[in-house]
Amino acid sequence: MTTKTLTSTTSVSSIIPALFAVVLGLGIITVTGHVQASTLHDAAHDVRHATGFPCH
Amino acid sequence: MMRHMTCAMPPAFPATKTMLTRILTSALFAGAAAGLIVALLQLFFVQPVLLHAELYETGALVHFGGDPVSAHPELPGLFDEPMRNLLSILFTMLTYTGYALVLVALMSQAERQGHVVTARHGIIWGIAGFVAFHFAPGFTLAPEVPGVAAADVGARQIWWVATVATAGIAMWLIAFGGNLVSYVVPALLLIAPHVIGAPEPDTFTGPVPTEIGALFAARAFGIGMAAWVLLGAFAAYFWQTESARDAAAA
């Protein structure tokens, strides 16, 4: 019983940080690569073209 | 019993925090390092092609207009537009940090399932990441030189996201599936977005010579692959270093 608790705790604690990191990473990629706000678009313009994001 | 209890007692929070710190730290190091190198490579190899294309996009140069146009016009140098290039460096580092967060999180899960992830393995991870995030969408929506005709940007972004997602799942299945189905399903996932087709423009209006467009796509893919190989190796290296440091501290 005690061992089972330990295993499930470890397993949950391993997935949540990974999920958080994935969401954070995809959020950053969305901002740098996809958001069309003109200031962002202008600043990231060359990077979007060079990195293969749909730009204009 | 008491010993077991003591073992089970440490709550999830510190473990979660350590794990999160490890992922964030290694992703930040890997993304910043790979991003900086890649930004310099892009400025050297991709930016001149982009600037050349912009001369046609703005109409400063016109080909097939009468007189032959030189293929080697005067282009702005690296230090002529410092703010523009500094922003490019910053955004490249940010973008690759975003990729690194996804990559290290997946590495942590692969390791949890008993797979070994060394820096050498990281190179393969990087190539898989390049296929998922760069090559798969670029196979139909080729890296765009400024001035090309293209369909609505929102529609292309939806197709881009769907293609990256299916290609990412395909790469994971090929790497960790281990049976025949896990090769057939990825093949279908990789092909499907291109059979369905990406949003295409109704007419061609691009003023940029095809030679520049082709060179731009080739350079973007080449630097992209180098970028992901570096990112994969760095991500795995820093992930291992952070894990070893935590193990030593424990």
PDB file of C-alpha atoms in Angstrom:
ATOM      1  CA  MET A   1       0.000   0.000   0.000  1.00  0.00           C
ATOM      2  CA  THR A   2       2.703   2.387   1.054  1.00  0.00           C
ATOM      3  CA  THR A   3       4.847   1.427  -1.951  1.00  0.00           C
ATOM      4  CA  LYS A   4       1.920   1.944  -4.301  1.00  0.00           C
ATOM      5  CA  THR A   5       1.378   5.451  -2.957  1.00  0.00           C
ATOM      6  CA  LEU A   6       5.022   6.261  -3.531  1.00  0.00           C
ATOM      7  CA  THR A   7       4.922   5.005  -7.123  1.00  0.00           C
ATOM      8  CA  SER A   8       1.825   6.945  -8.072  1.00  0.00           C
ATOM      9  CA  THR A   9       3.157  10.089  -6.408  1.00  0.00           C
ATOM     10  CA  THR A  10       6.420   9.856  -8.356  1.00  0.00           C
ATOM     11  CA  SER A  11       4.578   9.201 -11.587  1.00  0.00           C
ATOM     12  CA  VAL A  12       2.227  12.169 -11.221  1.00  0.00           C
ATOM     13  CA  SER A  13       5.038  14.457 -10.125  1.00  0.00           C
ATOM     14  CA  SER A  14       6.969  13.466 -13.246  1.00  0.00           C
ATOM     15  CA  ILE A  15       4.220  14.169 -15.766  1.00  0.00           C
ATOM     16  CA  ILE A  16       2.955  17.515 -14.436  1.00  0.00           C
ATOM     17  CA  PRO A  17       6.262  19.417 -14.796  1.00  0.00           C
ATOM     18  CA  ALA A  18       6.749  17.910 -18.258  1.00  0.00           C
ATOM     19  CA  LEU A  19       3.243  18.992 -19.290  1.00  0.00           C
ATOM     20  CA  PHE A  20       3.851  22.462 -17.890  1.00  0.00           C
ATOM     21  CA  ALA A  21       7.109  22.725 -19.862  1.00  0.00           C
ATOM     22  CA  VAL A  22       5.387  21.608 -23.082  1.00  0.00           C
ATOM     23  CA  VAL A  23       2.609  24.193 -22.639  1.00  0.00           C
ATOM     24  CA  LEU A  24       5.155  26.919 -21.857  1.00  0.00           C
ATOM     25  CA  GLY A  25       7.277  25.914 -24.861  1.00  0.00           C
ATOM     26  CA  LEU A  26       4.318  25.868 -27.257  1.00  0.00           C
ATOM     27  CA  GLY A  27       3.227  29.241 -25.831  1.00  0.00           C
ATOM     28  CA  ILE A  28       6.630  30.755 -26.620  1.00  0.00           C
ATOM     29  CA  ILE A  29       6.583  29.267 -30.132  1.00  0.00           C
ATOM     30  CA  THR A  30       3.087  30.703 -30.687  1.00  0.00           C
ATOM     31  CA  VAL A  31       4.235  34.182 -29.652  1.00  0.00           C
ATOM     32  CA  THR A  32       7.496  34.192 -31.620  1.00  0.00           C
ATOM     33  CA  GLY A  33       6.166  32.324 -34.653  1.00  0.00           C
ATOM     34  CA  HIS A  34       2.458  32.861 -35.076  1.00  0.00           C
ATOM     35  CA  VAL A  35       0.870  35.860 -33.334  1.00  0.00           C
ATOM     36  CA  GLN A  36       0.106  38.454 -36.022  1.00  0.00           C
ATOM     37  CA  ALA A  37       0.157  41.607 -33.843  1.00  0.00           C
ATOM     38  CA  SER A  38       2.084  44.050 -36.015  1.00  0.00           C
ATOM     39  CA  THR A  39       4.843  44.929 -33.512  1.00  0.00           C
ATOM     40  CA  LEU A  40       5.548  41.245 -32.879  1.00  0.00           C
ATOM     41  CA  HIS A  41       5.315  40.448 -36.564  1.00  0.00           C
ATOM     42  CA  ASP A  42       7.801  43.158 -37.502  1.00  0.00           C
ATOM     43  CA  ALA A  43      10.261  42.200 -34.761  1.00  0.00           C
ATOM     44  CA  ALA A  44      10.115  38.486 -35.548  1.00  0.00           C
ATOM     45  CA  HIS A  45       9.748  38.915 -39.339  1.00  0.00           C
ATOM     46  CA  ASP A  46      13.136  37.635 -40.487  1.00  0.00           C
ATOM     47  CA  VAL A  47      13.125  34.767 -37.981  1.00  0.00           C
ATOM     48  CA  ARG A  48       9.657  33.640 -39.074  1.00  0.00           C
ATOM     49  CA  HIS A  49      10.766  33.491 -42.707  1.00  0.00           C
ATOM     50  CA  ALA A  50      14.064  31.758 -41.928  1.00  0.00           C
ATOM     51  CA  THR A  51      12.460  29.239 -39.559  1.00  0.00           C
ATOM     52  CA  GLY A  52       9.671  28.263 -41.957  1.00  0.00           C
ATOM     53  CA  PHE A  53       6.656  29.725 -40.141  1.00  0.00           C
ATOM     54  CA  PRO A  54       3.778  31.034 -42.262  1.00  0.00           C
ATOM     55  CA  CYS A  55       4.530  34.761 -42.062  1.00  0.00           C
ATOM     56  CA  HIS A  56       2.345  37.234 -43.976  1.00  0.00           C
TER      57      HIS A  56
ATOM     58  CA  MET B   1       6.923   0.109   8.480  1.00  0.00           C
ATOM     59  CA  MET B   2       8.270   3.330   9.891  1.00  0.00           C
ATOM     60  CA  ARG B   3      11.002   3.373   7.306  1.00  0.00           C
ATOM     61  CA  HIS B   4       8.466   2.858   4.557  1.00  0.00           C
ATOM     62  CA  MET B   5       6.372   5.664   5.888  1.00  0.00           C
ATOM     63  CA  THR B   6       9.347   8.002   5.939  1.00  0.00           C
ATOM     64  CA  CYS B   7      10.076   7.022   2.376  1.00  0.00           C
ATOM     65  CA  ALA B   8       6.557   7.655   1.207  1.00  0.00           C
ATOM     66  CA  MET B   9       6.094  10.850   3.134  1.00  0.00           C
ATOM     67  CA  PRO B  10       8.032  13.391   1.066  1.00  0.00           C
ATOM     68  CA  PRO B  11       5.159  15.146  -0.688  1.00  0.00           C
ATOM     69  CA  ALA B  12       4.828  15.509  -4.439  1.00  0.00           C
ATOM     70  CA  PHE B  13       5.644  19.192  -4.369  1.00  0.00           C
ATOM     71  CA  PRO B  14       9.450  19.130  -3.874  1.00  0.00           C
ATOM     72  CA  ALA B  15       9.818  16.314  -6.428  1.00  0.00           C
ATOM     73  CA  THR B  16       7.670  18.243  -8.881  1.00  0.00           C
ATOM     74  CA  LYS B  17       9.628  21.385  -8.235  1.00  0.00           C
ATOM     75  CA  THR B  18      12.987  19.679  -8.731  1.00  0.00           C
ATOM     76  CA  MET B  19      11.801  18.044 -11.922  1.00  0.00           C
ATOM     77  CA  LEU B  20      10.402  21.333 -13.208  1.00  0.00           C
ATOM     78  CA  THR B  21      13.580  23.197 -12.300  1.00  0.00           C
ATOM     79  CA  ARG B  22      15.647  20.580 -14.114  1.00  0.00           C
ATOM     80  CA  ILE B  23      13.515  20.812 -17.256  1.00  0.00           C
ATOM     81  CA  LEU B  24      13.406  24.621 -17.251  1.00  0.00           C
ATOM     82  CA  THR B  25      17.120  25.019 -16.542  1.00  0.00           C
ATOM     83  CA  SER B  26      18.313  22.570 -19.178  1.00  0.00           C
ATOM     84  CA  ALA B  27      15.837  23.888 -21.780  1.00  0.00           C
ATOM     85  CA  LEU B  28      16.920  27.469 -21.119  1.00  0.00           C
ATOM     86  CA  PHE B  29      20.630  26.648 -21.504  1.00  0.00           C
ATOM     87  CA  ALA B  30      20.063  24.488 -24.595  1.00  0.00           C
ATOM     88  CA  GLY B  31      17.657  26.916 -26.271  1.00  0.00           C
ATOM     89  CA  ALA B  32      19.795  29.981 -25.622  1.00  0.00           C
ATOM     90  CA  ALA B  33      23.030  28.300 -26.760  1.00  0.00           C
ATOM     91  CA  ALA B  34      21.575  26.677 -29.878  1.00  0.00           C
ATOM     92  CA  GLY B  35      19.507  29.791 -30.636  1.00  0.00           C
ATOM     93  CA  LEU B  36      22.524  32.090 -30.499  1.00  0.00           C
ATOM     94  CA  ILE B  37      24.607  29.900 -32.837  1.00  0.00           C
ATOM     95  CA  VAL B  38      21.673  29.469 -35.206  1.00  0.00           C
ATOM     96  CA  ALA B  39      20.906  33.185 -35.234  1.00  0.00           C
ATOM     97  CA  LEU B  40      24.475  33.897 -36.357  1.00  0.00           C
ATOM     98  CA  LEU B  41      24.266  31.156 -39.010  1.00  0.00           C
ATOM     99  CA  GLN B  42      20.985  32.614 -40.247  1.00  0.00           C
ATOM    100  CA  LEU B  43      22.391  36.141 -40.375  1.00  0.00           C
ATOM    101  CA  PHE B  44      25.297  34.890 -42.444  1.00  0.00           C
ATOM    102  CA  PHE B  45      23.581  32.385 -44.757  1.00  0.00           C
ATOM    103  CA  VAL B  46      19.858  33.231 -44.879  1.00  0.00           C
ATOM    104  CA  GLN B  47      19.579  36.978 -44.250  1.00  0.00           C
ATOM    105  CA  PRO B  48      21.440  38.090 -47.432  1.00  0.00           C
ATOM    106  CA  VAL B  49      19.070  35.967 -49.536  1.00  0.00           C
ATOM    107  CA  LEU B  50      16.086  37.489 -47.699  1.00  0.00           C
ATOM    108  CA  LEU B  51      17.382  41.033 -48.182  1.00  0.00           C
ATOM    109  CA  HIS B  52      17.988  40.308 -51.866  1.00  0.00           C
ATOM    110  CA  ALA B  53      14.393  39.082 -52.214  1.00  0.00           C
ATOM    111  CA  GLU B  54      13.092  42.210 -50.481  1.00  0.00           C
ATOM    112  CA  LEU B  55      14.604  44.352 -53.230  1.00  0.00           C
ATOM    113  CA  TYR B  56      12.185  42.603 -55.613  1.00  0.00           C
ATOM    114  CA  GLU B  57       9.326  42.596 -53.087  1.00  0.00           C
ATOM    115  CA  THR B  58       9.539  46.388 -52.770  1.00  0.00           C
ATOM    116  CA  GLY B  59      10.012  46.889 -56.485  1.00  0.00           C
ATOM    117  CA  ALA B  60      13.524  48.338 -56.141  1.00  0.00           C
ATOM    118  CA  LEU B  61      14.559  45.617 -58.577  1.00  0.00           C
ATOM    119  CA  VAL B  62      12.406  44.148 -61.352  1.00  0.00           C
ATOM    120  CA  HIS B  63      13.419  41.151 -63.419  1.00  0.00           C
ATOM    121  CA  PHE B  64      12.083  40.365 -66.900  1.00  0.00           C
ATOM    122  CA  GLY B  65      11.277  44.043 -67.035  1.00  0.00           C
ATOM    123  CA  GLY B  66      13.508  44.818 -69.989  1.00  0.00           C
ATOM    124  CA  ASP B  67      17.161  45.212 -69.071  1.00  0.00           C
ATOM    125  CA  PRO B  68      18.897  42.229 -67.460  1.00  0.00           C
ATOM    126  CA  VAL B  69      19.312  42.669 -63.690  1.00  0.00           C
ATOM    127  CA  SER B  70      22.586  41.908 -61.908  1.00  0.00           C
ATOM    128  CA  ALA B  71      22.389  38.869 -59.627  1.00  0.00           C
ATOM    129  CA  HIS B  72      24.760  40.586 -57.201  1.00  0.00           C
ATOM    130  CA  PRO B  73      23.259  43.884 -56.058  1.00  0.00           C
ATOM    131  CA  GLU B  74      24.607  45.917 -53.160  1.00  0.00           C
ATOM    132  CA  LEU B  75      22.961  44.550 -49.978  1.00  0.00           C
ATOM    133  CA  PRO B  76      22.877  46.036 -46.472  1.00  0.00           C
ATOM    134  CA  GLY B  77      25.686  44.591 -44.341  1.00  0.00           C
ATOM    135  CA  LEU B  78      25.387  42.871 -40.982  1.00  0.00           C
ATOM    136  CA  PHE B  79      25.889  46.113 -39.038  1.00  0.00           C
ATOM    137  CA  ASP B  80      23.780  48.398 -41.242  1.00  0.00           C
ATOM    138  CA  GLU B  81      20.559  47.395 -39.472  1.00  0.00           C
ATOM    139  CA  PRO B  82      21.693  46.610 -35.916  1.00  0.00           C
ATOM    140  CA  MET B  83      18.242  46.768 -34.270  1.00  0.00           C
ATOM    141  CA  ARG B  84      16.661  44.506 -36.864  1.00  0.00           C
ATOM    142  CA  ASN B  85      19.445  41.941 -36.525  1.00  0.00           C
ATOM    143  CA  LEU B  86      19.525  42.107 -32.721  1.00  0.00           C
ATOM    144  CA  LEU B  87      15.777  41.469 -32.650  1.00  0.00           C
ATOM    145  CA  SER B  88      16.308  38.510 -34.987  1.00  0.00           C
ATOM    146  CA  ILE B  89      18.948  37.091 -32.621  1.00  0.00           C
ATOM    147  CA  LEU B  90      16.624  37.579 -29.617  1.00  0.00           C
ATOM    148  CA  PHE B  91      13.630  35.986 -31.329  1.00  0.00           C
ATOM    149  CA  THR B  92      15.693  33.060 -32.621  1.00  0.00           C
ATOM    150  CA  MET B  93      16.940  32.379 -29.084  1.00  0.00           C
ATOM    151  CA  LEU B  94      13.362  32.614 -27.780  1.00  0.00           C
ATOM    152  CA  THR B  95      11.988  30.322 -30.485  1.00  0.00           C
ATOM    153  CA  TYR B  96      14.623  27.677 -29.876  1.00  0.00           C
ATOM    154  CA  THR B  97      14.057  27.926 -26.115  1.00  0.00           C
ATOM    155  CA  GLY B  98      10.404  27.149 -26.836  1.00  0.00           C
ATOM    156  CA  TYR B  99      11.434  24.129 -28.907  1.00  0.00           C
ATOM    157  CA  ALA B 100      13.888  23.099 -26.151  1.00  0.00           C
ATOM    158  CA  LEU B 101      11.146  23.137 -23.491  1.00  0.00           C
ATOM    159  CA  VAL B 102       9.100  20.689 -25.570  1.00  0.00           C
ATOM    160  CA  LEU B 103      12.167  18.583 -26.377  1.00  0.00           C
ATOM    161  CA  VAL B 104      13.478  18.291 -22.789  1.00  0.00           C
ATOM    162  CA  ALA B 105       9.970  17.541 -21.453  1.00  0.00           C
ATOM    163  CA  LEU B 106       9.676  14.665 -23.934  1.00  0.00           C
ATOM    164  CA  MET B 107      13.205  13.484 -23.069  1.00  0.00           C
ATOM    165  CA  SER B 108      12.219  13.358 -19.393  1.00  0.00           C
ATOM    166  CA  GLN B 109       9.244  11.156 -20.273  1.00  0.00           C
ATOM    167  CA  ALA B 110      11.319   8.861 -22.507  1.00  0.00           C
ATOM    168  CA  GLU B 111      13.836   8.485 -19.691  1.00  0.00           C
ATOM    169  CA  ARG B 112      11.028   7.683 -17.266  1.00  0.00           C
ATOM    170  CA  GLN B 113      10.051   4.834 -19.591  1.00  0.00           C
ATOM    171  CA  GLY B 114      13.575   3.452 -19.320  1.00  0.00           C
ATOM    172  CA  HIS B 115      15.191   4.925 -22.462  1.00  0.00           C
ATOM    173  CA  VAL B 116      18.683   6.365 -22.298  1.00  0.00           C
ATOM    174  CA  VAL B 117      19.107   9.958 -23.542  1.00  0.00           C
ATOM    175  CA  THR B 118      22.742  10.988 -23.937  1.00  0.00           C
ATOM    176  CA  ALA B 119      24.007  13.946 -25.960  1.00  0.00           C
ATOM    177  CA  ARG B 120      24.680  11.538 -28.856  1.00  0.00           C
ATOM    178  CA  HIS B 121      21.078  10.313 -28.679  1.00  0.00           C
ATOM    179  CA  GLY B 122      20.156  13.991 -28.575  1.00  0.00           C
ATOM    180  CA  ILE B 123      21.391  14.367 -32.161  1.00  0.00           C
ATOM    181  CA  ILE B 124      18.769  11.851 -33.307  1.00  0.00           C
ATOM    182  CA  TRP B 125      16.172  13.648 -31.157  1.00  0.00           C
ATOM    183  CA  GLY B 126      17.168  16.859 -32.903  1.00  0.00           C
ATOM    184  CA  ILE B 127      16.752  15.364 -36.371  1.00  0.00           C
ATOM    185  CA  ALA B 128      13.315  14.073 -35.351  1.00  0.00           C
ATOM    186  CA  GLY B 129      12.453  17.554 -34.089  1.00  0.00           C
ATOM    187  CA  PHE B 130      13.625  19.085 -37.363  1.00  0.00           C
ATOM    188  CA  VAL B 131      11.381  16.696 -39.318  1.00  0.00           C
ATOM    189  CA  ALA B 132       8.396  17.471 -37.074  1.00  0.00           C
ATOM    190  CA  PHE B 133       8.707  21.251 -36.730  1.00  0.00           C
ATOM    191  CA  HIS B 134      10.461  22.298 -39.920  1.00  0.00           C
ATOM    192  CA  PHE B 135      10.674  19.734 -42.704  1.00  0.00           C
ATOM    193  CA  ALA B 136       7.154  18.224 -42.492  1.00  0.00           C
ATOM    194  CA  PRO B 137       5.284  21.550 -42.783  1.00  0.00           C
ATOM    195  CA  GLY B 138       7.923  22.890 -45.204  1.00  0.00           C
ATOM    196  CA  PHE B 139       7.466  19.935 -47.558  1.00  0.00           C
ATOM    197  CA  THR B 140       4.243  21.545 -48.828  1.00  0.00           C
ATOM    198  CA  LEU B 141       4.382  25.072 -47.381  1.00  0.00           C
ATOM    199  CA  ALA B 142       7.980  25.671 -48.480  1.00  0.00           C
ATOM    200  CA  PRO B 143       9.944  28.253 -46.469  1.00  0.00           C
ATOM    201  CA  GLU B 144       8.642  31.524 -47.895  1.00  0.00           C
ATOM    202  CA  VAL B 145      10.905  34.163 -49.270  1.00  0.00           C
ATOM    203  CA  PRO B 146       9.407  37.651 -48.756  1.00  0.00           C
ATOM    204  CA  GLY B 147       7.097  38.630 -51.592  1.00  0.00           C
ATOM    205  CA  VAL B 148       5.744  35.199 -52.530  1.00  0.00           C
ATOM    206  CA  ALA B 149       2.053  34.708 -53.178  1.00  0.00           C
ATOM    207  CA  ALA B 150       0.403  32.735 -50.370  1.00  0.00           C
ATOM    208  CA  ALA B 151      -3.052  31.834 -49.069  1.00  0.00           C
ATOM    209  CA  ASP B 152      -4.579  33.435 -45.939  1.00  0.00           C
ATOM    210  CA  VAL B 153      -2.051  33.329 -43.095  1.00  0.00           C
ATOM    211  CA  GLY B 154      -4.601  32.022 -40.540  1.00  0.00           C
ATOM    212  CA  ALA B 155      -5.498  29.041 -42.727  1.00  0.00           C
ATOM    213  CA  ARG B 156      -1.827  28.259 -43.294  1.00  0.00           C
ATOM    214  CA  GLN B 157      -1.132  28.450 -39.558  1.00  0.00           C
ATOM    215  CA  ILE B 158      -3.895  25.916 -38.823  1.00  0.00           C
ATOM    216  CA  TRP B 159      -2.436  23.560 -41.440  1.00  0.00           C
ATOM    217  CA  TRP B 160       1.076  24.174 -40.045  1.00  0.00           C
ATOM    218  CA  VAL B 161       0.021  23.322 -36.470  1.00  0.00           C
ATOM    219  CA  ALA B 162      -1.856  20.180 -37.580  1.00  0.00           C
ATOM    220  CA  THR B 163       1.094  19.008 -39.691  1.00  0.00           C
ATOM    221  CA  VAL B 164       3.609  19.600 -36.892  1.00  0.00           C
ATOM    222  CA  ALA B 165       1.367  17.726 -34.430  1.00  0.00           C
ATOM    223  CA  THR B 166       0.879  14.675 -36.689  1.00  0.00           C
ATOM    224  CA  ALA B 167       4.566  14.590 -37.647  1.00  0.00           C
ATOM    225  CA  GLY B 168       5.565  14.871 -33.974  1.00  0.00           C
ATOM    226  CA  ILE B 169       3.367  11.928 -33.022  1.00  0.00           C
ATOM    227  CA  ALA B 170       4.754   9.992 -36.009  1.00  0.00           C
ATOM    228  CA  MET B 171       8.354  10.622 -34.893  1.00  0.00           C
ATOM    229  CA  TRP B 172       7.567   9.446 -31.343  1.00  0.00           C
ATOM    230  CA  LEU B 173       5.884   6.254 -32.622  1.00  0.00           C
ATOM    231  CA  ILE B 174       8.808   5.453 -34.946  1.00  0.00           C
ATOM    232  CA  ALA B 175      11.277   5.982 -32.090  1.00  0.00           C
ATOM    233  CA  PHE B 176       9.462   4.160 -29.297  1.00  0.00           C
ATOM    234  CA  GLY B 177       6.698   2.053 -30.902  1.00  0.00           C
ATOM    235  CA  GLY B 178       8.654  -1.060 -31.728  1.00  0.00           C
ATOM    236  CA  ASN B 179       6.181  -3.009 -33.875  1.00  0.00           C
ATOM    237  CA  LEU B 180       4.938  -2.998 -37.473  1.00  0.00           C
ATOM    238  CA  VAL B 181       1.883  -0.864 -36.683  1.00  0.00           C
ATOM    239  CA  SER B 182       4.166   1.753 -35.205  1.00  0.00           C
ATOM    240  CA  TYR B 183       5.779   2.181 -38.625  1.00  0.00           C
ATOM    241  CA  VAL B 184       2.603   2.059 -40.724  1.00  0.00           C
ATOM    242  CA  VAL B 185       0.670   4.594 -38.622  1.00  0.00           C
ATOM    243  CA  PRO B 186       3.528   7.142 -38.664  1.00  0.00           C
ATOM    244  CA  ALA B 187       3.883   6.762 -42.435  1.00  0.00           C
ATOM    245  CA  LEU B 188       0.177   7.574 -42.832  1.00  0.00           C
ATOM    246  CA  LEU B 189       0.444  10.460 -40.351  1.00  0.00           C
ATOM    247  CA  LEU B 190       3.412  11.896 -42.236  1.00  0.00           C
ATOM    248  CA  ILE B 191       1.755  11.617 -45.661  1.00  0.00           C
ATOM    249  CA  ALA B 192      -1.827  12.672 -44.775  1.00  0.00           C
ATOM    250  CA  PRO B 193      -1.382  16.472 -44.446  1.00  0.00           C
ATOM    251  CA  HIS B 194       0.290  16.614 -47.863  1.00  0.00           C
ATOM    252  CA  VAL B 195      -2.378  14.446 -49.527  1.00  0.00           C
ATOM    253  CA  ILE B 196      -5.083  16.656 -47.989  1.00  0.00           C
ATOM    254  CA  GLY B 197      -3.059  19.662 -49.123  1.00  0.00           C
ATOM    255  CA  ALA B 198      -2.102  22.995 -47.605  1.00  0.00           C
ATOM    256  CA  PRO B 199      -3.919  26.275 -48.341  1.00  0.00           C
ATOM    257  CA  GLU B 200      -2.472  27.504 -51.640  1.00  0.00           C
ATOM    258  CA  PRO B 201      -2.745  30.937 -53.301  1.00  0.00           C
ATOM    259  CA  ASP B 202      -5.307  31.350 -56.110  1.00  0.00           C
ATOM    260  CA  THR B 203      -2.825  33.063 -58.394  1.00  0.00           C
ATOM    261  CA  PHE B 204       0.935  33.515 -58.550  1.00  0.00           C
ATOM    262  CA  THR B 205       2.026  37.093 -58.031  1.00  0.00           C
ATOM    263  CA  GLY B 206       5.539  36.660 -56.609  1.00  0.00           C
ATOM    264  CA  PRO B 207       7.972  39.229 -58.043  1.00  0.00           C
ATOM    265  CA  VAL B 208      11.069  37.436 -56.702  1.00  0.00           C
ATOM    266  CA  PRO B 209      13.234  35.443 -59.172  1.00  0.00           C
ATOM    267  CA  THR B 210      12.895  31.684 -58.754  1.00  0.00           C
ATOM    268  CA  GLU B 211      16.664  31.381 -58.204  1.00  0.00           C
ATOM    269  CA  ILE B 212      16.371  33.446 -55.001  1.00  0.00           C
ATOM    270  CA  GLY B 213      13.274  31.558 -53.811  1.00  0.00           C
ATOM    271  CA  ALA B 214      14.958  28.176 -54.288  1.00  0.00           C
ATOM    272  CA  LEU B 215      18.167  29.273 -52.563  1.00  0.00           C
ATOM    273  CA  PHE B 216      16.154  30.684 -49.669  1.00  0.00           C
ATOM    274  CA  ALA B 217      14.222  27.426 -49.119  1.00  0.00           C
ATOM    275  CA  ALA B 218      17.406  25.349 -49.347  1.00  0.00           C
ATOM    276  CA  ARG B 219      19.254  27.604 -46.892  1.00  0.00           C
ATOM    277  CA  ALA B 220      16.298  27.689 -44.466  1.00  0.00           C
ATOM    278  CA  PHE B 221      16.129  23.878 -44.429  1.00  0.00           C
ATOM    279  CA  GLY B 222      19.904  23.470 -44.122  1.00  0.00           C
ATOM    280  CA  ILE B 223      20.274  25.903 -41.237  1.00  0.00           C
ATOM    281  CA  GLY B 224      17.111  24.449 -39.701  1.00  0.00           C
ATOM    282  CA  MET B 225      18.621  20.968 -39.646  1.00  0.00           C
ATOM    283  CA  ALA B 226      21.908  22.218 -38.187  1.00  0.00           C
ATOM    284  CA  ALA B 227      19.880  24.136 -35.609  1.00  0.00           C
ATOM    285  CA  TRP B 228      17.891  21.117 -34.490  1.00  0.00           C
ATOM    286  CA  VAL B 229      20.950  18.838 -34.343  1.00  0.00           C
ATOM    287  CA  LEU B 230      22.632  21.379 -32.048  1.00  0.00           C
ATOM    288  CA  LEU B 231      19.443  21.836 -30.034  1.00  0.00           C
ATOM    289  CA  GLY B 232      18.948  18.084 -29.558  1.00  0.00           C
ATOM    290  CA  ALA B 233      22.547  17.493 -28.486  1.00  0.00           C
ATOM    291  CA  PHE B 234      22.545  20.503 -26.129  1.00  0.00           C
ATOM    292  CA  ALA B 235      19.134  19.633 -24.646  1.00  0.00           C
ATOM    293  CA  ALA B 236      20.198  16.064 -23.864  1.00  0.00           C
ATOM    294  CA  TYR B 237      23.591  17.198 -22.563  1.00  0.00           C
ATOM    295  CA  PHE B 238      22.153  19.809 -20.183  1.00  0.00           C
ATOM    296  CA  TRP B 239      19.354  17.451 -19.129  1.00  0.00           C
ATOM    297  CA  GLN B 240      21.983  14.844 -18.146  1.00  0.00           C
ATOM    298  CA  THR B 241      24.146  17.448 -16.413  1.00  0.00           C
ATOM    299  CA  GLU B 242      21.209  18.794 -14.403  1.00  0.00           C
ATOM    300  CA  SER B 243      20.097  15.267 -13.484  1.00  0.00           C
ATOM    301  CA  ALA B 244      23.614  14.340 -12.353  1.00  0.00           C
ATOM    302  CA  ARG B 245      23.842  17.524 -10.275  1.00  0.00           C
ATOM    303  CA  ASP B 246      20.503  16.746  -8.612  1.00  0.00           C
ATOM    304  CA  ALA B 247      21.534  13.146  -7.966  1.00  0.00           C
ATOM    305  CA  ALA B 248      24.791  14.341  -6.410  1.00  0.00           C
ATOM    306  CA  ALA B 249      22.958  16.851  -4.221  1.00  0.00           C
ATOM    307  CA  ALA B 250      20.373  14.292  -3.049  1.00  0.00           C
TER     308      ALA B 250
END
